[in-house]
């Protein structure tokens, strides 16, 4: 296999670029007959060109040079793409993927250029990845010195679809886990089809130039003969075990058996768990030994049945990772310390002490042996001096909209696609997808827990997530046997669910009002504040963003604030750190608006525009940019449709019979369009499908609706 190689040359910073090197790069990266975009950053100016117009393209590079550098799209724009008046290009402007792009970056201060040592470490890591992949039968990649690290281009031939993005995202995550070290890291967020990369021959300027952190020209290092990388080789890279394996309890006939303790049970043991977690988080020396000791002590309560093992393991694992265990070359340090300590501790069953001299304890907690347990004594100090508290910035799941470690309420009328948006958000978090309105920034990859009592996972939530391109292995849905017992007050049950998944970045509770529990009136602020207080603490301790989905009421007028329209008490707004209102676009009822109405931890942020677009299975969310519309304006101006005669169940059934006339299967897209044409809305059709037993299944050509046995032969409605 022939390979052309060039030496790296570093020269003094200038606005000029190497025309010969840039032309070589275009011929190496661009395909004949395809159109690509060239973009300058941070200006954002961009133009299109192609291989048959190289001289013109080089002229454009000269115009765009300056700032941080000049970039090219990795993949070609779709045939017939016209620059026109477009402000930019999006994922829909690309038909296929021709490169699997890997960005190996040096570890260095943010916003700075790499030192020579940091630069060399990243290039060495990129070379190690090439050696690893070639050894596994991969074709050699195009290799580029990006100025601060290394870029690898593996030639692929993949469609522009969610499955391709999911596959490449999974490989990048696997490689990040395999190759990252203190000197260099694999960027796991560069999997979107519209990704741009620095054009060789132009300058890399991440920050001010200095003798030890200079600007460098991007250079081609190796251009091998092109070979297509197979999908099978890509798939082989994602067979990586989870960082922590938790063995589930024995299944009951209807799912996992969940033992619910009586109110107050195990109060002493629970306090012991909290105490061990607090001690572990305060540990600076001997962290591994402290984790082992905590597992040993709590293992006795696990053996006696006073603490659930999954909850203990999950809490200790979170605390262990928080203090930095498992990050110094031994990824299984946390699991091993917990497992070893738990094994010894479970051999010494421990029961909470009974009250002395027949006296009751402060809280009357009942232990596993039926005796009343004593609450352990409080520490010597129960007040933190604020001057001793380590201050930190708020971290965000979705910058400006959804903070980590806190509660967020999203509210809107029915039919606006709130649940679709939640599925879209879950999918993007699970794959590290692009943040809507985020200027190309991507979500940090994480697990997601969905607690939903309205939509079936098999035919609604699951297909929605699949259509949105989710990594289905990273999303958990609370089983129905647990849903029957879950309330917002059952923080322990939620902790157990998180422990089963290892950790989560996002928890979606939809609708939150369905889980307030008996005896709680969510219209009473004091009751709701009390209910949500433990949930706020859990969000902080679990490190998760918790999103509470609810509705807005129909009452109000032009002078009523949008936030006061949220169903229930004002605590749904007051007790959370962020609140978001969903509404129809007053100027275009086919569009939907997602509008922040409260953000205690960040600057004011504009709302976003989206559409719910039908697909073969259900629908997906398409984001269309920002809006200046305020929540109050949207709610006040939303036009209420006039009364519309509702179709009877028999009339709807008649529409379905005409749809299936002479056939048992109908393409989902055709069925949705047919129903809409005959006056059956998406929501009515969805309910009717459930009532009539009409199923849905994915075929090779897409999703289809399936008439139940005997449906067409049965007596039609009169």
PDB file of N, CA, C and O in Angstrom, residues 54 66 99 249 329 378 386 435 498 514 598 631 679:
ATOM      1  N   UNK A  54     -10.279  24.098  -7.657  1.00  0.00           N
ATOM      2  CA  UNK A  54      -9.289  24.206  -6.591  1.00  0.00           C
ATOM      3  C   UNK A  54      -8.733  25.618  -6.479  1.00  0.00           C
ATOM      4  O   UNK A  54      -8.558  26.146  -5.376  1.00  0.00           O
ATOM      5  N   UNK A  66      -7.212  33.841   8.995  1.00  0.00           N
ATOM      6  CA  UNK A  66      -7.232  34.760  10.128  1.00  0.00           C
ATOM      7  C   UNK A  66      -8.037  34.154  11.250  1.00  0.00           C
ATOM      8  O   UNK A  66      -8.587  33.057  11.128  1.00  0.00           O
ATOM      9  N   UNK A  99     -16.145   9.854   5.639  1.00  0.00           N
ATOM     10  CA  UNK A  99     -15.011   9.728   6.547  1.00  0.00           C
ATOM     11  C   UNK A  99     -15.496   9.462   7.967  1.00  0.00           C
ATOM     12  O   UNK A  99     -16.487  10.037   8.410  1.00  0.00           O
ATOM     13  N   UNK A 249     -31.294  -8.606  41.591  1.00  0.00           N
ATOM     14  CA  UNK A 249     -31.874  -9.613  42.475  1.00  0.00           C
ATOM     15  C   UNK A 249     -32.644 -10.647  41.663  1.00  0.00           C
ATOM     16  O   UNK A 249     -32.954 -10.426  40.492  1.00  0.00           O
ATOM     17  N   UNK A 329      -5.342   4.920  36.384  1.00  0.00           N
ATOM     18  CA  UNK A 329      -4.810   3.752  35.707  1.00  0.00           C
ATOM     19  C   UNK A 329      -5.485   2.445  36.065  1.00  0.00           C
ATOM     20  O   UNK A 329      -5.252   1.434  35.412  1.00  0.00           O
ATOM     21  N   UNK A 378     -25.927  13.052  66.574  1.00  0.00           N
ATOM     22  CA  UNK A 378     -25.502  14.012  65.569  1.00  0.00           C
ATOM     23  C   UNK A 378     -24.025  14.313  65.755  1.00  0.00           C
ATOM     24  O   UNK A 378     -23.473  14.163  66.849  1.00  0.00           O
ATOM     25  N   UNK A 386     -19.709  29.385  55.949  1.00  0.00           N
ATOM     26  CA  UNK A 386     -19.710  29.556  54.501  1.00  0.00           C
ATOM     27  C   UNK A 386     -18.320  29.893  53.985  1.00  0.00           C
ATOM     28  O   UNK A 386     -17.957  29.561  52.845  1.00  0.00           O
ATOM     29  N   UNK A 435     -26.157  19.773  20.828  1.00  0.00           N
ATOM     30  CA  UNK A 435     -27.093  20.533  21.649  1.00  0.00           C
ATOM     31  C   UNK A 435     -27.862  21.492  20.744  1.00  0.00           C
ATOM     32  O   UNK A 435     -27.246  22.324  20.068  1.00  0.00           O
ATOM     33  N   UNK A 498     -31.081   3.994  39.800  1.00  0.00           N
ATOM     34  CA  UNK A 498     -29.815   4.565  39.328  1.00  0.00           C
ATOM     35  C   UNK A 498     -28.674   3.592  39.576  1.00  0.00           C
ATOM     36  O   UNK A 498     -27.787   3.405  38.732  1.00  0.00           O
ATOM     37  N   UNK A 514     -48.341  12.765  38.303  1.00  0.00           N
ATOM     38  CA  UNK A 514     -48.888  11.424  38.524  1.00  0.00           C
ATOM     39  C   UNK A 514     -48.211  10.708  39.680  1.00  0.00           C
ATOM     40  O   UNK A 514     -48.674   9.659  40.121  1.00  0.00           O
ATOM     41  N   UNK A 598     -37.707  30.566  33.738  1.00  0.00           N
ATOM     42  CA  UNK A 598     -36.982  30.779  34.994  1.00  0.00           C
ATOM     43  C   UNK A 598     -35.645  30.078  34.905  1.00  0.00           C
ATOM     44  O   UNK A 598     -35.560  28.935  34.442  1.00  0.00           O
ATOM     45  N   UNK A 631     -42.274  33.664  27.001  1.00  0.00           N
ATOM     46  CA  UNK A 631     -43.363  32.768  27.414  1.00  0.00           C
ATOM     47  C   UNK A 631     -44.685  33.495  27.602  1.00  0.00           C
ATOM     48  O   UNK A 631     -45.734  33.011  27.173  1.00  0.00           O
ATOM     49  N   UNK A 679     -59.573  13.545   8.723  1.00  0.00           N
ATOM     50  CA  UNK A 679     -59.993  14.248   9.930  1.00  0.00           C
ATOM     51  C   UNK A 679     -59.651  13.572  11.234  1.00  0.00           C
ATOM     52  O   UNK A 679     -60.201  13.940  12.283  1.00  0.00           O
TER      53      UNK A 679
END
